[in-house]
């Protein structure tokens, strides 16, 4: 088996407007590298950024990959990085898409969803959306894999996943110091005061915890008289 270090070694290039990987992205990558979460699976990756996970998903032997970004410009970076690291002939489809608004059914949805800088009134919007709607992109028994900070409320995520038909497993946890930009958003700093276990102070320094979640859709069928015209 290839070592995680080798799998994680890549030549990534990014412009000023691209999302350069943070500790969240690094930890999700570590968990994908050390596991068989994507091997042999049809994977939809949402918000590919600079393709740090896309490259890894390919290297870990996904059966197919669809990788998305919100704009064409961001997707160009992802595609260039992917081709530089995986070759121009590697099978993949890149799509501009607004989160889950893209067609198809997949075995696995993978994401590092925006949170602190989600730009939404409900900062958890992209996490909530994944939990509520990923089933529309997943095949029966499909899996949702994503990373989340303690600041986004682990308890809320686990309750919501259970309520929406996912068996929840924590693939891996880690922790690390706050990023500088957290402190620059006063409202964010106020919001996290209302979240149980949002952070830990170590020697006076703020630390967040990170969890990679694996949600497996439970077997389920709507009751035969359910009012479901579209059946999704
Ligand atoms: C936290 S970054 C993660 C990037 C990369 N996957 C990583 O882990 O380093 C979130 C990514 O989602 C993208 N994004 C934001 N809103 C989106 C949307 N509505 N649909 C698809 N992608 C979106 C951003 O451009 C950004 O690249």
Short mmCIF file of C-alpha atoms and ligand atoms in Angstrom, two decimals:
data_model
loop_
_atom_site.label_atom_id
_atom_site.label_comp_id
_atom_site.label_asym_id
_atom_site.label_seq_id
_atom_site.Cartn_x
_atom_site.Cartn_y
_atom_site.Cartn_z
CA UNK A 1 0.00 0.00 0.00
CA UNK A 2 1.26 3.49 -0.87
CA UNK A 3 2.24 5.57 2.16
CA UNK A 4 0.00 8.47 3.18
CA UNK A 5 2.96 10.86 2.82
CA UNK A 6 3.47 9.82 -0.78
CA UNK A 7 -0.24 10.08 -1.55
CA UNK A 8 -0.35 13.54 0.00
CA UNK A 9 2.65 14.86 -1.88
CA UNK A 10 1.40 17.06 -4.73
CA UNK A 11 2.34 20.08 -6.81
CA UNK A 12 -0.47 22.55 -6.16
CA UNK A 13 -0.58 26.05 -7.62
CA UNK A 14 -3.12 28.70 -6.70
CA UNK A 15 -3.98 32.29 -7.58
CA UNK A 16 -4.98 34.99 -5.09
CA UNK A 17 -8.69 34.16 -5.43
CA UNK A 18 -8.29 30.42 -4.95
CA UNK A 19 -8.87 28.65 -1.63
CA UNK A 20 -5.51 27.53 -0.31
CA UNK A 21 -5.83 24.44 1.87
CA UNK A 22 -6.13 25.06 5.62
CA UNK A 23 -5.76 22.59 8.52
CA UNK A 24 -9.37 21.48 7.83
CA UNK A 25 -8.48 20.48 4.30
CA UNK A 26 -5.24 18.87 5.45
CA UNK A 27 -7.01 16.73 8.05
CA UNK A 28 -9.70 15.56 5.63
CA UNK A 29 -6.90 14.69 3.18
CA UNK A 30 -5.05 12.75 5.87
CA UNK A 31 -8.18 10.73 6.64
CA UNK A 32 -8.82 9.97 2.97
CA UNK A 33 -5.18 9.00 2.49
CA UNK A 34 -5.19 6.61 5.46
CA UNK A 35 -8.49 4.90 4.62
CA UNK A 36 -10.39 3.19 1.84
CA UNK A 37 -13.31 5.62 1.98
CA UNK A 38 -13.38 6.26 -1.77
CA UNK A 39 -11.82 3.18 -3.39
CA UNK A 40 -14.02 1.75 -6.15
CA UNK A 41 -16.72 4.34 -5.59
CA UNK A 42 -18.39 6.92 -7.82
CA UNK A 43 -17.53 10.14 -6.02
CA UNK A 44 -19.06 13.62 -6.17
CA UNK A 45 -16.72 16.19 -4.63
CA UNK A 46 -18.27 19.55 -3.79
CA UNK A 47 -16.10 22.70 -3.71
CA UNK A 48 -12.88 21.17 -5.04
CA UNK A 49 -10.78 24.30 -4.38
CA UNK A 50 -7.26 23.69 -5.65
CA UNK A 51 -8.03 19.97 -6.18
CA UNK A 52 -6.07 18.82 -3.11
CA UNK A 53 -8.74 16.20 -2.35
CA UNK A 54 -9.61 15.55 -5.99
CA UNK A 55 -6.07 14.37 -6.70
CA UNK A 56 -6.12 12.18 -3.62
CA UNK A 57 -9.52 10.68 -4.45
CA UNK A 58 -8.11 9.74 -7.86
CA UNK A 59 -4.94 8.29 -6.32
CA UNK A 60 -7.01 6.28 -3.84
CA UNK A 61 -8.75 4.49 -6.71
CA UNK A 62 -12.22 6.03 -6.97
CA UNK A 63 -14.19 4.41 -9.82
CA UNK A 64 -15.19 7.85 -11.11
CA UNK A 65 -15.04 11.47 -9.96
CA UNK A 66 -17.19 14.52 -10.58
CA UNK A 67 -15.56 17.58 -8.98
CA UNK A 68 -17.38 20.91 -8.68
CA UNK A 69 -16.69 24.55 -7.99
CA UNK A 70 -18.92 27.58 -7.82
CA UNK A 71 -17.23 29.49 -10.69
CA UNK A 72 -15.48 28.62 -13.92
CA UNK A 73 -12.34 30.51 -12.77
CA UNK A 74 -12.03 28.39 -9.62
CA UNK A 75 -12.62 25.25 -11.63
CA UNK A 76 -9.79 26.16 -14.04
CA UNK A 77 -7.33 26.09 -11.11
CA UNK A 78 -8.70 22.75 -9.91
CA UNK A 79 -8.46 21.22 -13.35
CA UNK A 80 -4.92 22.51 -13.98
CA UNK A 81 -3.71 21.12 -10.64
CA UNK A 82 -5.44 17.81 -11.24
CA UNK A 83 -3.92 17.40 -14.70
CA UNK A 84 -0.43 18.37 -13.50
CA UNK A 85 -0.56 15.72 -10.77
CA UNK A 86 -2.65 12.97 -12.35
CA UNK A 87 -2.00 13.39 -16.08
CA UNK A 88 -4.22 14.77 -18.81
CA UNK A 89 -5.77 11.40 -19.59
CA UNK A 90 -7.03 10.66 -16.08
CA UNK A 91 -10.82 10.14 -16.04
CA UNK A 92 -12.68 12.97 -14.30
CA UNK A 93 -15.46 15.44 -14.91
CA UNK A 94 -15.22 19.04 -13.67
CA UNK A 95 -18.49 20.96 -13.32
CA UNK A 96 -19.48 24.46 -12.31
CA UNK A 97 -22.32 23.88 -9.88
CA UNK A 98 -23.97 25.58 -6.94
CA UNK A 99 -23.47 23.04 -4.18
CA UNK A 100 -25.77 20.03 -4.64
CA UNK A 101 -27.51 21.49 -7.70
CA UNK A 102 -25.90 19.12 -10.16
CA UNK A 103 -27.31 15.96 -11.74
CA UNK A 104 -26.42 12.35 -11.09
CA UNK A 105 -26.33 9.69 -8.39
CA UNK A 106 -23.11 8.74 -6.65
CA UNK A 107 -21.83 6.28 -4.05
CA UNK A 108 -20.08 8.99 -2.04
CA UNK A 109 -20.26 12.75 -1.62
CA UNK A 110 -17.05 14.33 -0.26
CA UNK A 111 -16.63 17.92 0.93
CA UNK A 112 -14.88 20.42 3.12
CA UNK A 113 -17.90 22.73 3.34
CA UNK A 114 -17.52 26.49 3.87
CA UNK A 115 -18.38 27.44 7.45
CA UNK A 116 -16.70 30.47 9.06
CA UNK A 117 -16.68 32.24 5.70
CA UNK A 118 -19.87 30.67 4.33
CA UNK A 119 -21.34 34.11 3.65
CA UNK A 120 -24.76 32.90 4.80
CA UNK A 121 -26.96 34.12 7.67
CA UNK A 122 -27.00 30.53 8.82
CA UNK A 123 -23.25 30.00 8.89
CA UNK A 124 -23.86 26.24 8.93
CA UNK A 125 -25.82 26.52 5.68
CA UNK A 126 -23.50 24.29 3.60
CA UNK A 127 -23.24 21.67 6.34
CA UNK A 128 -27.01 21.64 6.91
CA UNK A 129 -27.61 21.51 3.18
CA UNK A 130 -25.33 18.47 2.85
CA UNK A 131 -27.14 16.64 5.62
CA UNK A 132 -30.63 17.53 4.35
CA UNK A 133 -30.08 17.09 0.62
CA UNK A 134 -27.06 14.89 -0.12
CA UNK A 135 -29.50 11.96 -0.30
CA UNK A 136 -30.71 13.43 -3.61
CA UNK A 137 -27.24 12.86 -5.08
CA UNK A 138 -26.59 9.56 -3.31
CA UNK A 139 -27.58 6.05 -4.25
CA UNK A 140 -29.27 3.92 -1.58
CA UNK A 141 -26.80 3.23 1.26
CA UNK A 142 -24.57 5.99 -0.12
CA UNK A 143 -22.07 7.85 2.03
CA UNK A 144 -21.48 11.47 2.94
CA UNK A 145 -17.93 12.34 4.03
CA UNK A 146 -17.07 15.79 5.29
CA UNK A 147 -14.99 17.69 7.80
CA UNK A 148 -16.32 20.03 10.43
CA UNK A 149 -15.05 22.19 13.25
CA UNK A 150 -16.32 22.09 16.84
CA UNK A 151 -17.27 25.74 16.30
CA UNK A 152 -19.97 24.55 13.86
CA UNK A 153 -21.50 22.39 16.62
CA UNK A 154 -20.80 18.66 16.57
CA UNK A 155 -23.98 17.89 18.53
CA UNK A 156 -26.19 19.69 16.01
CA UNK A 157 -24.56 17.82 13.13
CA UNK A 158 -24.89 14.41 14.74
CA UNK A 159 -28.56 14.95 15.67
CA UNK A 160 -29.38 16.24 12.20
CA UNK A 161 -27.58 13.37 10.48
CA UNK A 162 -29.41 10.80 12.56
CA UNK A 163 -32.75 12.54 11.94
CA UNK A 164 -32.07 12.55 8.19
CA UNK A 165 -31.28 8.85 7.93
CA UNK A 166 -27.51 8.67 8.31
CA UNK A 167 -25.63 6.29 10.57
CA UNK A 168 -22.77 8.45 11.84
CA UNK A 169 -19.14 7.49 12.29
CA UNK A 170 -16.33 9.83 13.28
CA UNK A 171 -13.45 8.81 11.03
CA UNK A 172 -10.84 10.93 12.78
CA UNK A 173 -10.43 13.85 15.15
CA UNK A 174 -7.71 16.39 15.67
CA UNK A 175 -7.38 19.89 17.05
CA UNK A 176 -5.43 23.03 16.37
CA UNK A 177 -5.14 26.74 17.08
CA UNK A 178 -7.64 29.25 15.70
CA UNK A 179 -6.87 30.83 12.34
CA UNK A 180 -6.25 34.59 12.44
CA UNK A 181 -9.33 35.35 10.35
CA UNK A 182 -11.65 33.91 13.01
CA UNK A 183 -10.70 36.76 15.35
CA UNK A 184 -11.25 39.33 12.58
CA UNK A 185 -14.97 38.44 12.44
CA UNK A 186 -16.45 39.81 15.66
CA UNK A 187 -19.89 38.33 14.97
CA UNK A 188 -18.35 34.92 14.45
CA UNK A 189 -16.52 35.15 17.76
CA UNK A 190 -19.82 36.06 19.45
CA UNK A 191 -21.75 33.26 17.73
CA UNK A 192 -19.39 30.54 18.87
CA UNK A 193 -19.93 31.55 22.50
CA UNK A 194 -23.39 29.97 22.09
CA UNK A 195 -22.04 26.63 20.85
CA UNK A 196 -21.33 23.97 23.43
CA UNK A 197 -17.72 22.79 23.21
CA UNK A 198 -16.98 25.20 20.36
CA UNK A 199 -13.40 25.69 21.48
CA UNK A 200 -10.89 24.96 24.16
CA UNK A 201 -8.50 27.43 25.76
CA UNK A 202 -5.02 26.00 26.19
CA UNK A 203 -2.64 28.27 28.05
CA UNK A 204 -4.92 31.14 27.03
CA UNK A 205 -4.87 30.24 23.33
CA UNK A 206 -8.04 29.27 21.45
CA UNK A 207 -8.11 25.80 19.89
CA UNK A 208 -10.80 24.18 17.75
CA UNK A 209 -11.46 20.47 17.34
CA UNK A 210 -11.97 18.92 13.92
CA UNK A 211 -13.95 15.81 13.03
CA UNK A 212 -14.18 13.97 9.75
CA UNK A 213 -17.67 12.49 9.56
CA UNK A 214 -18.79 9.50 7.55
CA UNK A 215 -22.56 9.27 7.26
CA UNK A 216 -24.07 6.13 5.75
CA UNK A 217 -27.64 6.37 4.50
CA UNK A 218 -29.78 3.78 6.24
CA UNK A 219 -32.02 1.53 4.18
CA UNK A 220 -35.35 3.31 3.97
CA UNK A 221 -38.41 3.69 1.78
CA UNK A 222 -41.17 6.25 2.20
CA UNK A 223 -44.53 4.94 3.34
CA UNK A 224 -46.62 4.00 0.29
CA UNK A 225 -49.17 6.77 0.91
CA UNK A 226 -46.51 9.48 1.43
CA UNK A 227 -47.24 12.61 -0.56
CA UNK A 228 -44.17 12.58 -2.79
CA UNK A 229 -44.98 13.67 -6.36
CA UNK A 230 -41.27 13.90 -7.37
CA UNK A 231 -40.11 10.98 -5.19
CA UNK A 232 -36.64 12.43 -4.41
C1 LIG B 1 -13.49 25.36 2.67
S1 LIG B 1 -13.15 25.49 0.97
C2 LIG B 1 -12.56 23.86 0.60
C3 LIG B 1 -11.69 23.79 -0.64
C4 LIG B 1 -10.96 22.45 -0.79
N1 LIG B 1 -11.87 21.36 -0.98
C5 LIG B 1 -10.12 22.22 0.45
O1 LIG B 1 -10.53 21.45 1.30
O2 LIG B 1 -9.05 22.83 0.57
C6 LIG B 1 -14.78 25.46 0.30
C7 LIG B 1 -14.83 25.47 -1.22
O3 LIG B 1 -16.21 25.49 -1.63
C8 LIG B 1 -16.36 26.37 -2.73
N2 LIG B 1 -17.74 26.84 -2.72
C9 LIG B 1 -18.27 27.88 -2.04
N3 LIG B 1 -19.59 27.98 -2.29
C10 LIG B 1 -19.89 26.98 -3.14
C11 LIG B 1 -21.08 26.57 -3.80
N4 LIG B 1 -22.23 27.22 -3.59
N5 LIG B 1 -21.03 25.50 -4.63
C12 LIG B 1 -19.86 24.86 -4.84
N6 LIG B 1 -18.69 25.20 -4.24
C13 LIG B 1 -18.71 26.25 -3.41
C14 LIG B 1 -15.34 27.47 -2.47
O4 LIG B 1 -15.01 28.15 -3.66
C15 LIG B 1 -14.18 26.70 -1.86
O5 LIG B 1 -13.27 26.25 -2.83
#
